[in-house]
Tab-separated table of C-alpha atoms in Angstrom:
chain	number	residue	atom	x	y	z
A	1	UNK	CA	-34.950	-151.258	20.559
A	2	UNK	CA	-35.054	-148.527	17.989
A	3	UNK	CA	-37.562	-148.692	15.172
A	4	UNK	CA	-35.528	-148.616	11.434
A	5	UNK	CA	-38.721	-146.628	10.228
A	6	UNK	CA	-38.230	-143.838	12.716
A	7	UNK	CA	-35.681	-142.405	10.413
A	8	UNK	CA	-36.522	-143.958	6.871
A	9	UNK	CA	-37.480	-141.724	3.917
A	10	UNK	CA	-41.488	-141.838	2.573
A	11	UNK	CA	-40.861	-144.315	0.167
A	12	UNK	CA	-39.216	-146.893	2.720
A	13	UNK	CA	-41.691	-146.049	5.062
A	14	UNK	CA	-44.407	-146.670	2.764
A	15	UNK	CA	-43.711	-149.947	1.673
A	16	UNK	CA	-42.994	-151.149	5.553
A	17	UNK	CA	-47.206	-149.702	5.877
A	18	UNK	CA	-48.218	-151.370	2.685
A	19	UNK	CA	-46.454	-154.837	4.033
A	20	UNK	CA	-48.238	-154.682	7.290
A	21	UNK	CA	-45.249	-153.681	9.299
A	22	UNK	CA	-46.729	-152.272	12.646
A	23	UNK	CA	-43.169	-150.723	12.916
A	24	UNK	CA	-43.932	-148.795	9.891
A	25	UNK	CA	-47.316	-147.660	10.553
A	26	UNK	CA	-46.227	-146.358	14.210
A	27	UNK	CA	-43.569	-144.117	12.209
A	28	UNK	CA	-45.733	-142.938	9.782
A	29	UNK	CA	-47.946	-142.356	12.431
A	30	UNK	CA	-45.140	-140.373	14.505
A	31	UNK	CA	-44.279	-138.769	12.075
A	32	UNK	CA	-47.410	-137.139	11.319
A	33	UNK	CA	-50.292	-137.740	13.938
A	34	UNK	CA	-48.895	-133.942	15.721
A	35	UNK	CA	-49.039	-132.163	12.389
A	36	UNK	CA	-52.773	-134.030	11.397
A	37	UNK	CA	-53.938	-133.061	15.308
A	38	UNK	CA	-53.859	-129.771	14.383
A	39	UNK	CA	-55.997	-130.102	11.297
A	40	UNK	CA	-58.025	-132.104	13.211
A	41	UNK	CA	-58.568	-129.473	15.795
A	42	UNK	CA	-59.254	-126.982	13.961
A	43	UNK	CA	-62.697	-128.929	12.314
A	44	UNK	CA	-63.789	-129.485	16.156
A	45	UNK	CA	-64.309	-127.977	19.796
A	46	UNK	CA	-62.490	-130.256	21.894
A	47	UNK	CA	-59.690	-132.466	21.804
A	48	UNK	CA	-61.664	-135.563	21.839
A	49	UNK	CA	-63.043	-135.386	19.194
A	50	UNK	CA	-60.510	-134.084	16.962
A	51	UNK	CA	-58.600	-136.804	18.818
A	52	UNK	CA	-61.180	-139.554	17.388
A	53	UNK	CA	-61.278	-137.519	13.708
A	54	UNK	CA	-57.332	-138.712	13.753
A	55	UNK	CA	-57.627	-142.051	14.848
A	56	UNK	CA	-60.198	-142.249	12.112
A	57	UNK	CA	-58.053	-140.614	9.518
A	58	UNK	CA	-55.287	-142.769	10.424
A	59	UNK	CA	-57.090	-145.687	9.953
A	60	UNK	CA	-58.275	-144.598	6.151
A	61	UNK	CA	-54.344	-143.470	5.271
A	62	UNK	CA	-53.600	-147.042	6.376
A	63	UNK	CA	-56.830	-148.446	4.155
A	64	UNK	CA	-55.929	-146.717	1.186
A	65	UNK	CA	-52.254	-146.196	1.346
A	66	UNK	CA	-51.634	-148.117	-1.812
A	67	UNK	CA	-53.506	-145.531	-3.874
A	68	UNK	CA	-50.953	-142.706	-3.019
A	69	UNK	CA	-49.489	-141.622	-5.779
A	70	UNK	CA	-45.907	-140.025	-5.251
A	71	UNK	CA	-47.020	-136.673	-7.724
A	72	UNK	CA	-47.940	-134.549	-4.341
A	73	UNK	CA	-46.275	-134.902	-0.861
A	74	UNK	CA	-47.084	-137.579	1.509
A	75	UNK	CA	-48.392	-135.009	4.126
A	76	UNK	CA	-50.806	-133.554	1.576
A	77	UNK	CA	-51.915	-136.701	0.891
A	78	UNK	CA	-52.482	-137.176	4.158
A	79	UNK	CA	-54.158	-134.015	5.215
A	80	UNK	CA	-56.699	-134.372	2.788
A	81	UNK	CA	-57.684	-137.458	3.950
A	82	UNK	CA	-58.062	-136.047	7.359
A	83	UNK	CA	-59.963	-132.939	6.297
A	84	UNK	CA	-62.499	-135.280	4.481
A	85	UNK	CA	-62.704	-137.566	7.992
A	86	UNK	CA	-63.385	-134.167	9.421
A	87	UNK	CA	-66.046	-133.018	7.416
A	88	UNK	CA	-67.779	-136.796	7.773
A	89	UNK	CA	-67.326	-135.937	11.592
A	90	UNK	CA	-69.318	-133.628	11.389
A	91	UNK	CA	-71.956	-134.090	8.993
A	92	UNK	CA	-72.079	-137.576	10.922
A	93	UNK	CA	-72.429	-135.932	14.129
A	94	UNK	CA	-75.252	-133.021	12.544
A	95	UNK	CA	-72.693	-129.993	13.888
A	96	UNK	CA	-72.345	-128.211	10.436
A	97	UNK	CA	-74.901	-125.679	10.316
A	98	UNK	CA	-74.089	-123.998	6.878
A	99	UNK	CA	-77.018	-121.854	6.955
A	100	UNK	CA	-76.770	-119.518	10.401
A	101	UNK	CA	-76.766	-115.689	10.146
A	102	UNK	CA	-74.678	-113.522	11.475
A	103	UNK	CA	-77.880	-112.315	13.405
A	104	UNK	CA	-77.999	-116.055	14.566
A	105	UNK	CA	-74.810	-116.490	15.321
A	106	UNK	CA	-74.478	-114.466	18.720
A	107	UNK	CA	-71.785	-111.807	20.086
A	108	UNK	CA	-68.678	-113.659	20.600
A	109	UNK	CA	-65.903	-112.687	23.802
A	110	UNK	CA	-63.340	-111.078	22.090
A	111	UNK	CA	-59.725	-112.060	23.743
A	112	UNK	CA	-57.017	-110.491	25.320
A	113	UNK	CA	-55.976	-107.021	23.293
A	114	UNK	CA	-52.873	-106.701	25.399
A	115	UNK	CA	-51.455	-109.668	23.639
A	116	UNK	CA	-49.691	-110.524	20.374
A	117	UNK	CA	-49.998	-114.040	18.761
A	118	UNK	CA	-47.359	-115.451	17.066
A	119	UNK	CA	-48.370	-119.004	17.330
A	120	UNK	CA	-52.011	-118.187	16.534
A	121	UNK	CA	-53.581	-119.216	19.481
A	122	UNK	CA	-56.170	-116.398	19.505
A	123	UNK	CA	-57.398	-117.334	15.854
A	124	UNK	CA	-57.917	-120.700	17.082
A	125	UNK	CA	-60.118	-119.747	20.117
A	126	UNK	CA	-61.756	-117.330	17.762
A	127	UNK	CA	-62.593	-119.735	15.124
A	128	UNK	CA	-63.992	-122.473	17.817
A	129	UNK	CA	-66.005	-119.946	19.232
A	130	UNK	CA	-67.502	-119.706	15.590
A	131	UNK	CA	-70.738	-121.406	14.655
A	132	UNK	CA	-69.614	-124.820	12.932
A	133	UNK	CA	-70.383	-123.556	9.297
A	134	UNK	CA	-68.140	-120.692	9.529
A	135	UNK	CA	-65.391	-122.181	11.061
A	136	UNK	CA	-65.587	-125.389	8.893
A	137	UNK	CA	-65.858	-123.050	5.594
A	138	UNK	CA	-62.619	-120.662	6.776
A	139	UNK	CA	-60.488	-123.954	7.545
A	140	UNK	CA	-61.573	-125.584	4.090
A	141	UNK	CA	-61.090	-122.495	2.135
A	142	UNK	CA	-58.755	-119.877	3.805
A	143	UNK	CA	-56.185	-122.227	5.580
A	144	UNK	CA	-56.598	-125.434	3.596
A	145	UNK	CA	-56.659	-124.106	0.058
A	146	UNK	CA	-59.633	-126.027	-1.428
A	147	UNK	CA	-61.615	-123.580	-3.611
A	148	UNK	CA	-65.820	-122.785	-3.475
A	149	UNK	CA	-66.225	-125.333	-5.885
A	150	UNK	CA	-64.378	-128.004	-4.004
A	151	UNK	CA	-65.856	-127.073	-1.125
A	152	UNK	CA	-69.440	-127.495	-2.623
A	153	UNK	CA	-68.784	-130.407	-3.849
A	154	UNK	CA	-67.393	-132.110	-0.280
A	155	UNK	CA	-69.753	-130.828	1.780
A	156	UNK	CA	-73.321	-131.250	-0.642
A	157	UNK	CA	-73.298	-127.266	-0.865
A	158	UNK	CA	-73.490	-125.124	-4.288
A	159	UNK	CA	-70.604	-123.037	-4.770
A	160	UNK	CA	-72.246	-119.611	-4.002
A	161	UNK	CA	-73.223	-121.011	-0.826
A	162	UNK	CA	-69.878	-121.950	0.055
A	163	UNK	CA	-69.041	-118.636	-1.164
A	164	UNK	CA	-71.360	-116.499	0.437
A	165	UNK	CA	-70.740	-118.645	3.894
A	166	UNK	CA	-67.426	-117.375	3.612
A	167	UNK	CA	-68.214	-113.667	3.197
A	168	UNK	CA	-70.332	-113.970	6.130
A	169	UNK	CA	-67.534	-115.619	8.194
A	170	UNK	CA	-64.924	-113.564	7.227
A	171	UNK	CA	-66.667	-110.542	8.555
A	172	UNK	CA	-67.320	-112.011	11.994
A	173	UNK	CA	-63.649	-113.363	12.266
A	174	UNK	CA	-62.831	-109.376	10.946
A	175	UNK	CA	-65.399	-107.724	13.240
A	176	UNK	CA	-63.417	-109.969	16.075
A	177	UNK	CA	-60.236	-108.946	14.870
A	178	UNK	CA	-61.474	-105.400	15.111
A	179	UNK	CA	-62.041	-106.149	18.690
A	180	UNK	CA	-58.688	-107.594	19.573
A	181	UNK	CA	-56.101	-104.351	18.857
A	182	UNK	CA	-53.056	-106.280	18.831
A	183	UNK	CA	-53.941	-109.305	16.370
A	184	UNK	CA	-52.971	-108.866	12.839
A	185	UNK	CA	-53.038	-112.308	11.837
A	186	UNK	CA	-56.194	-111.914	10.525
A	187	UNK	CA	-55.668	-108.655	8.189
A	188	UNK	CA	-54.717	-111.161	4.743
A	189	UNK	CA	-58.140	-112.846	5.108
A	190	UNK	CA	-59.496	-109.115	3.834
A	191	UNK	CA	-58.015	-109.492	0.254
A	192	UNK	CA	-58.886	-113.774	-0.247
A	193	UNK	CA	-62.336	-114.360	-1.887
């Protein structure tokens, strides 16, 4: 039997969650959970527990879907909710280390140079390879959008050190780059700050 939420718009779908329509919730659900593993993912080093971080993030877009307001898009919505399960992840879990050096943080295996990466497969391996704090500030600032002070503010930090954190990752993800000839994925990360 086909589920009439597979193909209903956001609003429709919405109101089947906020009625307690398991129907509803596995669409929204379907319709998202791929998109969300990916954010996930990229707060994490394994697929379990960026697997868990979305069951968790799932569970607080179900909680608090009646505070969505339809000013933004549902998926934004959405993917702030996860990044903020993320974050809780990993404070919970004591893997952010904010304050490691780059003299702390270790030489890191550069990939393979022969390769280009449209899919961005390398930055991924290069960002989990990353010392939590790095990778957690680059995904929060660089790919998700949020600014220093936003970033202070989420993760108990003051906005230079969210700033500075940055810096420091941005040159290791740029000295990696360096290493890897063929990746230019990395290049627009140079003129952000």
């Amino acid at each position: 039997m086909r589920n009439k939420y597979e193909q209903a718009d956001e609003t429709t779908l919405i109101k089947g969650c906020l009625r307690g329509y398991g129907t509803a919730q596995r669409a929204l659900y379907e319709r998202f959970s791929s998109t969300m593993m990916g954010v996930c993912y990229r707060y994490t080093r394994n697929r379990s527990d960026a697997e868990d971080i979305l069951q968790e993030g799932f569970i607080r877009v179900f909680k608090s879907l009646e505070q969505y307001r339809a000013d933004g898009s549902l998926e934004g919505w959405i993917r702030k909710i996860m990044v903020r399960t993320a974050i809780n992840f990993l404070n919970k879990n004591k893997n952010l280390l904010l304050n490691i050096g780059l003299e702390q943080a270790g030489e890191i295996p550069a990939g393979d140079n022969n390769k280009e990466d449209p899919n961005g497969n390398e930055m991924m391996k290069m960002l989990n390879n990353m010392p939590d704090g790095y990778k957690t500030i680059i995904n929060l600032f660089a790919i998700e959008g949020y600014s220093h002070k936003e970033i202070g503010e989420m993760l108990g930090i003051a906005e230079s050190t969210s700033r500075s954190q940055y810096v420091r990752a941005k040159e290791m993800l740029i000295k990696l780059n360096n290493k890897q000839a063929g990746m230019h994925t990395l290049n627009k990360l140079k003129d952000k700050a």
